[in-house]
PDB file of C-alpha atoms in Angstrom:
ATOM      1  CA  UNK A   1     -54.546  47.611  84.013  1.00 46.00           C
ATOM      2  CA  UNK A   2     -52.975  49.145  81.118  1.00 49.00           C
ATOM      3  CA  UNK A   3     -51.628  47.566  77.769  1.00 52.00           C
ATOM      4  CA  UNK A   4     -48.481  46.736  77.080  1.00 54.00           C
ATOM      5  CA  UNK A   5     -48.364  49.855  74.451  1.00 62.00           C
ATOM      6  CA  UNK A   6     -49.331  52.074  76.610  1.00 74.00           C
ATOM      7  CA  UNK A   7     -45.920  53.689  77.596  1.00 73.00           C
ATOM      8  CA  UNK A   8     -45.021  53.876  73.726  1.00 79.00           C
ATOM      9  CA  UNK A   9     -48.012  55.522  72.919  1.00 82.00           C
ATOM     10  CA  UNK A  10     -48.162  58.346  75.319  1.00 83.00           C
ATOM     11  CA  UNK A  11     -44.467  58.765  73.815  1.00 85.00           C
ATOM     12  CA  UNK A  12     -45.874  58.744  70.606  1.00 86.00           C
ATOM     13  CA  UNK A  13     -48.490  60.947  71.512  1.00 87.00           C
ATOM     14  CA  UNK A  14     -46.131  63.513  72.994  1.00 87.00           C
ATOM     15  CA  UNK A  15     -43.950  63.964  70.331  1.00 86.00           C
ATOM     16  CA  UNK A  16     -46.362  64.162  68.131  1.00 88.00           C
ATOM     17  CA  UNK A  17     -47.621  67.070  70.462  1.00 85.00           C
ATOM     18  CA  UNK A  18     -44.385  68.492  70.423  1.00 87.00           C
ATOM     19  CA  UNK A  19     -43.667  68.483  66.409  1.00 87.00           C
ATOM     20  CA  UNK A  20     -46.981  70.263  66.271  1.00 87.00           C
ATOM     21  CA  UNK A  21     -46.015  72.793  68.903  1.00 86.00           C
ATOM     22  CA  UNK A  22     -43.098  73.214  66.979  1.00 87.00           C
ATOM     23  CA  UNK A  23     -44.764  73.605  63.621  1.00 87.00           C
ATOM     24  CA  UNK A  24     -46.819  75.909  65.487  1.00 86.00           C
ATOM     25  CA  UNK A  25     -44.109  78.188  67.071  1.00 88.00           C
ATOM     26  CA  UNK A  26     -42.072  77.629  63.621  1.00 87.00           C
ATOM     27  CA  UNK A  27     -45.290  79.351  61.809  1.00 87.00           C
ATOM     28  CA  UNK A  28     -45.741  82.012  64.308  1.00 86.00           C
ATOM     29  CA  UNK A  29     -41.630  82.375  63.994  1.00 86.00           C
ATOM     30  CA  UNK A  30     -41.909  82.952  60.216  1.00 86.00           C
ATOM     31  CA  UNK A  31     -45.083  84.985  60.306  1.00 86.00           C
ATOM     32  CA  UNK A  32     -43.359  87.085  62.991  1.00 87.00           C
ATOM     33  CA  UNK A  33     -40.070  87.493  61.024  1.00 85.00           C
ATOM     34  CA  UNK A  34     -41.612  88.103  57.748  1.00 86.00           C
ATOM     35  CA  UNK A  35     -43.503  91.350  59.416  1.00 86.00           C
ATOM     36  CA  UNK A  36     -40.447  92.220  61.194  1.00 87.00           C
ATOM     37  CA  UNK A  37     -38.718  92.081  58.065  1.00 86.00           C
ATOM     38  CA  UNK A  38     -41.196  93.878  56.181  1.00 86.00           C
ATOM     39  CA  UNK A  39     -41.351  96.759  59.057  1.00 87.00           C
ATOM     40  CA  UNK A  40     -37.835  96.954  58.744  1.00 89.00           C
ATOM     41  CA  UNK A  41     -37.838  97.067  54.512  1.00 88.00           C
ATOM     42  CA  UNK A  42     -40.676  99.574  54.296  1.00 89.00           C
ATOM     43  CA  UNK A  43     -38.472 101.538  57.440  1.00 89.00           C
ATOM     44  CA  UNK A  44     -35.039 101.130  55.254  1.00 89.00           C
ATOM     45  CA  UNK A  45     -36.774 102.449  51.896  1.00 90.00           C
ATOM     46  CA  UNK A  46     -38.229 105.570  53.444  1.00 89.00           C
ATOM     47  CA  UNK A  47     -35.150 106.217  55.212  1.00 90.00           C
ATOM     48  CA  UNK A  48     -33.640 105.562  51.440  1.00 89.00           C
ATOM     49  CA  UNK A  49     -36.091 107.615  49.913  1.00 90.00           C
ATOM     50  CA  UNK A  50     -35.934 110.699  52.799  1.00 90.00           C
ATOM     51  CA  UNK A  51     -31.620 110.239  52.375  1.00 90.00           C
ATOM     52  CA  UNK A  52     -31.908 110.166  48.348  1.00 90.00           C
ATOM     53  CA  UNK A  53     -33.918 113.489  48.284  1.00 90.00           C
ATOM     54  CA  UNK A  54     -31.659 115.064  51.251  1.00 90.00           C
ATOM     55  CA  UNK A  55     -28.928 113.951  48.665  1.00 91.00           C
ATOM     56  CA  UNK A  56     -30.694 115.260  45.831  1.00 89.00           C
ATOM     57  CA  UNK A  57     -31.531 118.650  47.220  1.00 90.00           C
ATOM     58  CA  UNK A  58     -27.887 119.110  48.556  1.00 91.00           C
ATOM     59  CA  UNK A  59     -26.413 118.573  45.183  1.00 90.00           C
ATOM     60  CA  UNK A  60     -29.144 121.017  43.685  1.00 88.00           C
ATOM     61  CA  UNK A  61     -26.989 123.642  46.715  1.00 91.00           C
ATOM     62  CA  UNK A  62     -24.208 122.501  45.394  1.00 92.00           C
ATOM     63  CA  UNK A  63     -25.132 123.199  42.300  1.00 90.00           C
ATOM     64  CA  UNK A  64     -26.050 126.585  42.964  1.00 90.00           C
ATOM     65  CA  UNK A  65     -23.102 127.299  44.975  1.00 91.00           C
ATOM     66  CA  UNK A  66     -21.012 126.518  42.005  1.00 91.00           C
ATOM     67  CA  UNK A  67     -23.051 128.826  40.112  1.00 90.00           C
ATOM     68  CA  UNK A  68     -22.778 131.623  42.410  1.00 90.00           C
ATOM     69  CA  UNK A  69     -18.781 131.247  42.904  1.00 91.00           C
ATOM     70  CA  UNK A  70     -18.557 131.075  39.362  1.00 92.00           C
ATOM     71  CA  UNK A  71     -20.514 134.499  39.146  1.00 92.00           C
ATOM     72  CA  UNK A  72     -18.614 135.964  41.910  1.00 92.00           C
ATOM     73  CA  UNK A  73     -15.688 134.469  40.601  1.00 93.00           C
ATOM     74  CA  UNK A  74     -16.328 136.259  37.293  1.00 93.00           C
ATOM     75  CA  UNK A  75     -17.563 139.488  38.753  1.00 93.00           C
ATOM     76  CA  UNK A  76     -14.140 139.791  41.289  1.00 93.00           C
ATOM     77  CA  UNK A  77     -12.222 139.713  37.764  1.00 94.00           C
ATOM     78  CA  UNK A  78     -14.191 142.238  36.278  1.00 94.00           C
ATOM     79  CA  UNK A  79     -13.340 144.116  39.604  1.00 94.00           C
ATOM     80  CA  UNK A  80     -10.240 143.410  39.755  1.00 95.00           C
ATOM     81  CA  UNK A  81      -9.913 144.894  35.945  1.00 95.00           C
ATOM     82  CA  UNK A  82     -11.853 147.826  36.217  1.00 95.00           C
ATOM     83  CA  UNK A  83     -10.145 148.546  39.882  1.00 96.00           C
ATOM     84  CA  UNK A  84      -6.327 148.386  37.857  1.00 95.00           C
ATOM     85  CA  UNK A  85      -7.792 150.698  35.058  1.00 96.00           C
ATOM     86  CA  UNK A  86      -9.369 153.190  37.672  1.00 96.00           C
ATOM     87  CA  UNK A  87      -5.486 152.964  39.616  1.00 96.00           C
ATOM     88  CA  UNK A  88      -3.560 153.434  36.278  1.00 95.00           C
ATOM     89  CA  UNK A  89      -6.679 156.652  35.580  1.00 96.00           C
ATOM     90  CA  UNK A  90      -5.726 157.725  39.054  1.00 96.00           C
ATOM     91  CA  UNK A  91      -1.900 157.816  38.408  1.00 94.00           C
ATOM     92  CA  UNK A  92      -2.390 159.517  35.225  1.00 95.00           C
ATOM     93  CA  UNK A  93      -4.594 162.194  36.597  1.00 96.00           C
ATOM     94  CA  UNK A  94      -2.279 162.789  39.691  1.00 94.00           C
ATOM     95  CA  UNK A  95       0.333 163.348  37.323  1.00 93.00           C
ATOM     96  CA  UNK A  96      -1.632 165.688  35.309  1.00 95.00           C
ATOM     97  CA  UNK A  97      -2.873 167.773  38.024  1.00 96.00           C
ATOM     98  CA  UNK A  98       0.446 167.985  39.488  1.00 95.00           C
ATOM     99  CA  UNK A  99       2.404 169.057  36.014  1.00 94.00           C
ATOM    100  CA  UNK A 100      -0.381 171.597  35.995  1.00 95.00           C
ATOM    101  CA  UNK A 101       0.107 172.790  39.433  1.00 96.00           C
ATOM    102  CA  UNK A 102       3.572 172.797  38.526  1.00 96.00           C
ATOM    103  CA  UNK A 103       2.959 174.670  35.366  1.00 94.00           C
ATOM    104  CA  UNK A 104       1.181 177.318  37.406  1.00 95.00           C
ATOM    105  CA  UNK A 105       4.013 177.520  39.667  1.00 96.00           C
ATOM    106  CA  UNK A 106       6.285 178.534  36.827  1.00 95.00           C
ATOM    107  CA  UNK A 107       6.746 181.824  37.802  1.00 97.00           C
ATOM    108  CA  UNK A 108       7.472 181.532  41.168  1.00 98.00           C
ATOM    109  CA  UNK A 109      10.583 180.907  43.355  1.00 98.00           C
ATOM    110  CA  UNK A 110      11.212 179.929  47.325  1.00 97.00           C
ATOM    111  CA  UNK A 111      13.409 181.999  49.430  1.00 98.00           C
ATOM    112  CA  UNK A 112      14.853 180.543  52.084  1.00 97.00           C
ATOM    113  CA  UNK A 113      16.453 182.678  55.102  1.00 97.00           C
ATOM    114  CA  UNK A 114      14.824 185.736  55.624  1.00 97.00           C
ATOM    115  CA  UNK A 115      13.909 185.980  59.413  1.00 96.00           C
ATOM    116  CA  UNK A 116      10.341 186.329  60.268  1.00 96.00           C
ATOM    117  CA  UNK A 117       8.771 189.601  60.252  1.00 95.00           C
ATOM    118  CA  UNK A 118      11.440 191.408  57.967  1.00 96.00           C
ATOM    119  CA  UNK A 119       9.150 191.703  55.183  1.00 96.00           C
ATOM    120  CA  UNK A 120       7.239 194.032  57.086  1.00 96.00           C
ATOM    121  CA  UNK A 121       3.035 194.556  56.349  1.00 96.00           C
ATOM    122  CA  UNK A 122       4.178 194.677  52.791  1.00 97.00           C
ATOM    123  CA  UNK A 123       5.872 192.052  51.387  1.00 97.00           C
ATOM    124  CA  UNK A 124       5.510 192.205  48.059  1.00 97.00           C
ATOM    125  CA  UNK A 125       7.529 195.603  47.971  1.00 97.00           C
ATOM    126  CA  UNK A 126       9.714 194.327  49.953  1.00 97.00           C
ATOM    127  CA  UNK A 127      10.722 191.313  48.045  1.00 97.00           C
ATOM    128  CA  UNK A 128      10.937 193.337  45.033  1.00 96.00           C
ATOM    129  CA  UNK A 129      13.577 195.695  46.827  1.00 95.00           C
ATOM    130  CA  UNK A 130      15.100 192.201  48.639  1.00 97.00           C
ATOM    131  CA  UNK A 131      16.066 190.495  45.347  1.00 97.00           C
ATOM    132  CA  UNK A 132      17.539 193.746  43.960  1.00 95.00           C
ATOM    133  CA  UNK A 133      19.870 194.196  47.280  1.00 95.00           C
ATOM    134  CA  UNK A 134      20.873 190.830  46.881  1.00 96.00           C
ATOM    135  CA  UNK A 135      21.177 190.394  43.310  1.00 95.00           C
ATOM    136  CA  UNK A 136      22.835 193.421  42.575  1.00 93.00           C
ATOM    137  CA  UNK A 137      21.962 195.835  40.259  1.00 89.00           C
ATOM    138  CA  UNK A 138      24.223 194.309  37.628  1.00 90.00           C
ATOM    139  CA  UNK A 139      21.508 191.851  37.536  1.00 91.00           C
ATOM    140  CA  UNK A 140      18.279 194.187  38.095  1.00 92.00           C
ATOM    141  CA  UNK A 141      18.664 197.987  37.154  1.00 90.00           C
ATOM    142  CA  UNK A 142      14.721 198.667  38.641  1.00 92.00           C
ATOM    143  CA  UNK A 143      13.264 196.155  41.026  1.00 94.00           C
ATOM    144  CA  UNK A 144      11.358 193.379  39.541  1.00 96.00           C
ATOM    145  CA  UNK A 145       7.742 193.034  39.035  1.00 97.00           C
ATOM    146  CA  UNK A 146       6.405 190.800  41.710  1.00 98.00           C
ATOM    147  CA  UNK A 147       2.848 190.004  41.517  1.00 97.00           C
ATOM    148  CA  UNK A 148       2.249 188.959  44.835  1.00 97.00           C
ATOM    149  CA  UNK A 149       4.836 187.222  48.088  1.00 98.00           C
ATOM    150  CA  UNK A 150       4.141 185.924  51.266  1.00 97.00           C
ATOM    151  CA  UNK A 151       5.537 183.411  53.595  1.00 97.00           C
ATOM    152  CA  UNK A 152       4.739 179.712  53.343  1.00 95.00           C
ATOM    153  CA  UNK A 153       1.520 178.689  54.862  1.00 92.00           C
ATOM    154  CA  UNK A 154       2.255 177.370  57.748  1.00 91.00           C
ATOM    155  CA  UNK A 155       2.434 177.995  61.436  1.00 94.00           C
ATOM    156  CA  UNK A 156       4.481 180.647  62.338  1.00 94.00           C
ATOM    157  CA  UNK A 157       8.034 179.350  63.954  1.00 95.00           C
ATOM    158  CA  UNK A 158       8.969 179.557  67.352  1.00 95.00           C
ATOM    159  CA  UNK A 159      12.110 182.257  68.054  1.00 91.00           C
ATOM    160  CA  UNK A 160      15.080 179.996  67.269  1.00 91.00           C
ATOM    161  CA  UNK A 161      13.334 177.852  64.397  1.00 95.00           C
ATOM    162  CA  UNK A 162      14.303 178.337  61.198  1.00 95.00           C
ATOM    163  CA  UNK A 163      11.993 180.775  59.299  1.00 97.00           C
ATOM    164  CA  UNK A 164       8.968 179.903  56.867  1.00 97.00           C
ATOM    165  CA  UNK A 165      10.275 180.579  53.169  1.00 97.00           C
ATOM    166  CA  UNK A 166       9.079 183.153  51.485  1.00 97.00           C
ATOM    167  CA  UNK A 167       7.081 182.493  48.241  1.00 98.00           C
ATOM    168  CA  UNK A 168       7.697 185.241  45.217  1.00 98.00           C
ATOM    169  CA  UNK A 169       5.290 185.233  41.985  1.00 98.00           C
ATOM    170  CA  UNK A 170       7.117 187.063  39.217  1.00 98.00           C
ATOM    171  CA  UNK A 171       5.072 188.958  36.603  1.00 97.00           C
ATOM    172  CA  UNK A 172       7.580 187.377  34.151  1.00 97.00           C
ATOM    173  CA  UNK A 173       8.782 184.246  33.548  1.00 96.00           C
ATOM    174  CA  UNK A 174      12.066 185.744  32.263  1.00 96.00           C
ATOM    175  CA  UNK A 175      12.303 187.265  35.447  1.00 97.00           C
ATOM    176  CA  UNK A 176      12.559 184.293  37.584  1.00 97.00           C
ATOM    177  CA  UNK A 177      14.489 182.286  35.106  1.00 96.00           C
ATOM    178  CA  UNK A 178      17.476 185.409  35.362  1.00 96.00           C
ATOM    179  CA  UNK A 179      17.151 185.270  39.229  1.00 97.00           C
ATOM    180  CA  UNK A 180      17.607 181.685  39.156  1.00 96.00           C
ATOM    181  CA  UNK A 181      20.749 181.903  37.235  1.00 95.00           C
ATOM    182  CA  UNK A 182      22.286 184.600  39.030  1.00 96.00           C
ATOM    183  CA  UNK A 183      21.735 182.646  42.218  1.00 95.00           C
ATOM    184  CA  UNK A 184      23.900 180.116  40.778  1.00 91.00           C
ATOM    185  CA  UNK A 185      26.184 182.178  39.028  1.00 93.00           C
ATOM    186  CA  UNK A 186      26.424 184.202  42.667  1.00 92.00           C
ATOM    187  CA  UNK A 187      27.147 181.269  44.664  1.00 90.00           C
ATOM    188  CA  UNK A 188      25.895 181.470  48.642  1.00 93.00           C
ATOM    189  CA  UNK A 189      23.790 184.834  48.833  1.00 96.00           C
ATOM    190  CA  UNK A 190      23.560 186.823  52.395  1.00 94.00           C
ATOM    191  CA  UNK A 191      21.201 189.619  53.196  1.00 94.00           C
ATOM    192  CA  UNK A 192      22.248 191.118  57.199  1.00 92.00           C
ATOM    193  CA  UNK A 193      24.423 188.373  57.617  1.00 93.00           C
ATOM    194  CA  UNK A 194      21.786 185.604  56.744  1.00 94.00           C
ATOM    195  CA  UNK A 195      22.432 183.362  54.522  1.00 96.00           C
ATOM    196  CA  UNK A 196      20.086 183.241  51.939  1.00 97.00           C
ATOM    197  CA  UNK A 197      18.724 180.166  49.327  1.00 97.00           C
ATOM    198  CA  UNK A 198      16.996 180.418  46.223  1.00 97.00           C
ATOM    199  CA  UNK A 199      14.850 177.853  44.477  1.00 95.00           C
ATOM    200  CA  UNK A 200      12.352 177.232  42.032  1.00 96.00           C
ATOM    201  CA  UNK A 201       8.824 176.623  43.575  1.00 96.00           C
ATOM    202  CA  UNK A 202       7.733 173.274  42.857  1.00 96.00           C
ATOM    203  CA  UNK A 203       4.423 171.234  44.184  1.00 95.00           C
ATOM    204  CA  UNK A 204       5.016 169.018  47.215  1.00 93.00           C
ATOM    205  CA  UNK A 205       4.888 165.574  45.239  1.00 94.00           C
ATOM    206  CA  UNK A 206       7.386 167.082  42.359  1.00 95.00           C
ATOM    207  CA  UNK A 207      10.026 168.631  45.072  1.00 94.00           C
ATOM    208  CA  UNK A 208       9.760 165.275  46.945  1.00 95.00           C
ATOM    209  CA  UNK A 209      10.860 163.004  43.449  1.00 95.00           C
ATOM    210  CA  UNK A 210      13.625 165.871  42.851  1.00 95.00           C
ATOM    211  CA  UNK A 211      14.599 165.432  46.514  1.00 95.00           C
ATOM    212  CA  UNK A 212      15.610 161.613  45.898  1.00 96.00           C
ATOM    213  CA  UNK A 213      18.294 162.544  43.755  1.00 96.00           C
ATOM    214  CA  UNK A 214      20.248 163.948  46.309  1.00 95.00           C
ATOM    215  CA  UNK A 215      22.226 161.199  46.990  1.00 95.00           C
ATOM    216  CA  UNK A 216      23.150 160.274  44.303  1.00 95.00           C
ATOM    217  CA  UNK A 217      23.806 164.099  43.100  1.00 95.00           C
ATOM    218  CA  UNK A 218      26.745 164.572  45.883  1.00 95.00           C
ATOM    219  CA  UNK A 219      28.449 161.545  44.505  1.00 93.00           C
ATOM    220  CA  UNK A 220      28.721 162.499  41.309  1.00 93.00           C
ATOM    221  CA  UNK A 221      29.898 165.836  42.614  1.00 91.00           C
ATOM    222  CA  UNK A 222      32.559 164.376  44.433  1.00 92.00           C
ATOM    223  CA  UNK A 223      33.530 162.698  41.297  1.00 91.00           C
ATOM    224  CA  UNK A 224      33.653 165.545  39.499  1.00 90.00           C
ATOM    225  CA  UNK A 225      30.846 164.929  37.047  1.00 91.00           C
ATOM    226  CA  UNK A 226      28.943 167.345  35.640  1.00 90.00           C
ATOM    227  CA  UNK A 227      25.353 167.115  36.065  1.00 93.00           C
ATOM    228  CA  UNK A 228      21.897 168.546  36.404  1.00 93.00           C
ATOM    229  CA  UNK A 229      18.073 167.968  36.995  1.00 93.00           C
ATOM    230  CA  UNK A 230      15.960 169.260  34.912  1.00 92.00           C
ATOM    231  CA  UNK A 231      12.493 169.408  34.795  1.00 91.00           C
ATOM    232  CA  UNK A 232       9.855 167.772  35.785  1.00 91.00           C
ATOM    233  CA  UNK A 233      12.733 165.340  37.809  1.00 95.00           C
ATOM    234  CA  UNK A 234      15.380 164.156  35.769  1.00 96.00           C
ATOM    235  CA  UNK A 235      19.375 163.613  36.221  1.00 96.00           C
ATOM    236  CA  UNK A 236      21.216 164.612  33.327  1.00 96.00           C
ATOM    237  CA  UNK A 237      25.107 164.276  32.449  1.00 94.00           C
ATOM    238  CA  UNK A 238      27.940 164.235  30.674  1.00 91.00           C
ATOM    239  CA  UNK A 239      30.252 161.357  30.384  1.00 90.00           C
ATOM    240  CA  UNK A 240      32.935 160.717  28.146  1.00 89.00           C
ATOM    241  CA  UNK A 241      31.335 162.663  25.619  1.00 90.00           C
ATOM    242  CA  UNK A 242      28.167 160.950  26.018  1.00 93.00           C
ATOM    243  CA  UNK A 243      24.992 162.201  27.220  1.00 94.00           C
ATOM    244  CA  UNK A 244      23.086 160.326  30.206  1.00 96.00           C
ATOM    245  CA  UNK A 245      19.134 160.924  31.450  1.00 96.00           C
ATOM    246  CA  UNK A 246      17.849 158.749  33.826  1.00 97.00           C
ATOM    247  CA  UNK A 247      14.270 159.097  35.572  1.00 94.00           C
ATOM    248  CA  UNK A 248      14.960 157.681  38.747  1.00 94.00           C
ATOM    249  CA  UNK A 249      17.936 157.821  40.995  1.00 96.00           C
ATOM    250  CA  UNK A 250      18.332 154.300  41.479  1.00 96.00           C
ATOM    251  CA  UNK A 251      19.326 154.370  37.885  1.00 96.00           C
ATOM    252  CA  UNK A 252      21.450 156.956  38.170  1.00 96.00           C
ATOM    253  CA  UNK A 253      23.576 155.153  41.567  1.00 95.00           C
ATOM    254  CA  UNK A 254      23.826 151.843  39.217  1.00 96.00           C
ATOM    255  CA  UNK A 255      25.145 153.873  36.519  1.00 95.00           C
ATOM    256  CA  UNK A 256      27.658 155.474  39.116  1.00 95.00           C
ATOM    257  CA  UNK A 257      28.816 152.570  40.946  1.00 94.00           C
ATOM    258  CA  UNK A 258      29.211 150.862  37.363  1.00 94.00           C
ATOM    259  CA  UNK A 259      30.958 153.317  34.806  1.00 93.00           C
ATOM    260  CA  UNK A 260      31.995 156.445  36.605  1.00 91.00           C
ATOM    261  CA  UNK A 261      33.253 154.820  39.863  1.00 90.00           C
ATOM    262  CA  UNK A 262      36.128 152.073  38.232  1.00 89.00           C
ATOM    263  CA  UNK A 263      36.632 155.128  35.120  1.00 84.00           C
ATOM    264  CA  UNK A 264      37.311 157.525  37.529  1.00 78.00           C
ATOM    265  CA  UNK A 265      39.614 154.887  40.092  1.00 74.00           C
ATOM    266  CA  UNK A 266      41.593 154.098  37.913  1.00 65.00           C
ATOM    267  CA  UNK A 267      45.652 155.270  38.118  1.00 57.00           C
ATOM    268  CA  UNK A 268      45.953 157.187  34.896  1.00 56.00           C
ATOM    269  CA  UNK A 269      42.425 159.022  36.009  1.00 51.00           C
ATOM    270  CA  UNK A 270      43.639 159.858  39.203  1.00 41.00           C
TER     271      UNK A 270
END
């Protein structure tokens, strides 16, 4: 038969079982968490230590990136510079080699009228004996000295279609400067019924820039203003006893629509 103290000491002895299964699974706890913890630390710092030098070599990029847009930055400015001197080169030049296609042109005139085939397999005599018909012999006493004449180059017209002009090179200068004038000073010229135009020969680009003042020409016709272009393309006139160039016809309507128009309007001009 058991003691009295038995029940109290199997109690005893229980819990004394239990605080050192505790202590136990407390120690194994720790031990457990501090290798957990120190997996997870030495995990962390390489991840730190593969994210610093993915940092690092992204900002060396960077870096470099700002370097090279710098130096393309730089090198699209020199571009840029050397691109607006080559356009203002390319400007100048086309100017030059048009006044010097125009300067070889300086001799020559454009007819305008005479029907295809006319001049014949010889138009260079022809011309010569075309102007003088035309002209008159108060003008030429001996047919002029052509150096050369032939139509345009172009395609040859369809019957119906205006004819290709007819391009004369004078041996003179003189020459072509007195048919010029006397084509003015004749007023509208007719060979067999055609009517026939005169003008100087000028390059495409030069005839086109003369060809903008047209506009602007007729209205200072209408207004009775004397004018006239003169070479290379410029409007020149009288006003009021003052003398006007301008270089480009918008110029030329502003000064129009500005002074002539209300000088010209007004009742004691009428």
């Amino acid at each position: 038969m058991a003691g009295p103290n038995t029940g109290d000491d199997v109690i005893s002895t229980i819990r004394t079982e239990v605080k050192a299964l505790q202590a136990e699974i407390m120690a194994e706890f720790r031990a457990t968490a501090s290798a957990m913890r120190e997996e997870i630390v030495k995990e962390l710092r390489s991840a730190l230590t593969l994210l610093q030098t993915t940092v690092s070599d992204h900002a060396d990029k960077i870096s470099s990136l700002e370097t090279s847009q710098n130096e393309v930055t730089d090198r699209l400015a020199e571009l840029e510079a050397q691109c607006a001197s080559l356009a203002a080169d390319n400007v100048m030049l086309k100017a030059a080699v048009d006044d010097q296609e125009n300067r070889s042109r300086r001799q020559n005139i454009r007819v305008i009228g005479i029907p295809e085939g006319e001049e014949g397999t010889n138009p260079t005599a022809f011309m010569g004996s075309f102007l003088k018909e035309v002209l008159g012999e108060e003008t030429f006493a001996d047919q002029p000295v052509i150096d050369r004449a032939h139509r345009a180059l172009a395609a040859k017209p369809p019957p119906g279609k205006p004819p290709r002009p007819m391009l004369v090179r004078l041996h003179y200068y003189q020459t072509r400067e007195m048919i010029l004038r006397a084509s003015r000073e004749c007023g509208q010229l007719s060979h067999k019924g055609k009517k026939i135009h005169i003008f100087p020969d000028f390059s495409a680009a030069l005839a086109r820039r003369r060809a903008e003042f047209r506009d602007v020409k007729a209205q200072f016709h209408q207004a009775g203003v004397k004018f006239g272009l003169v070479y290379p393309a410029k409007l020149r006139l009288t006003f009021q006893g003052t003398v006007h160039t301008f270089d480009n016809p918008g110029a030329a309507l502003l000064f129009f629509q500005t002074t002539i128009r209300p000088a010209t309007e007004r009742p004691d001009n009428r």
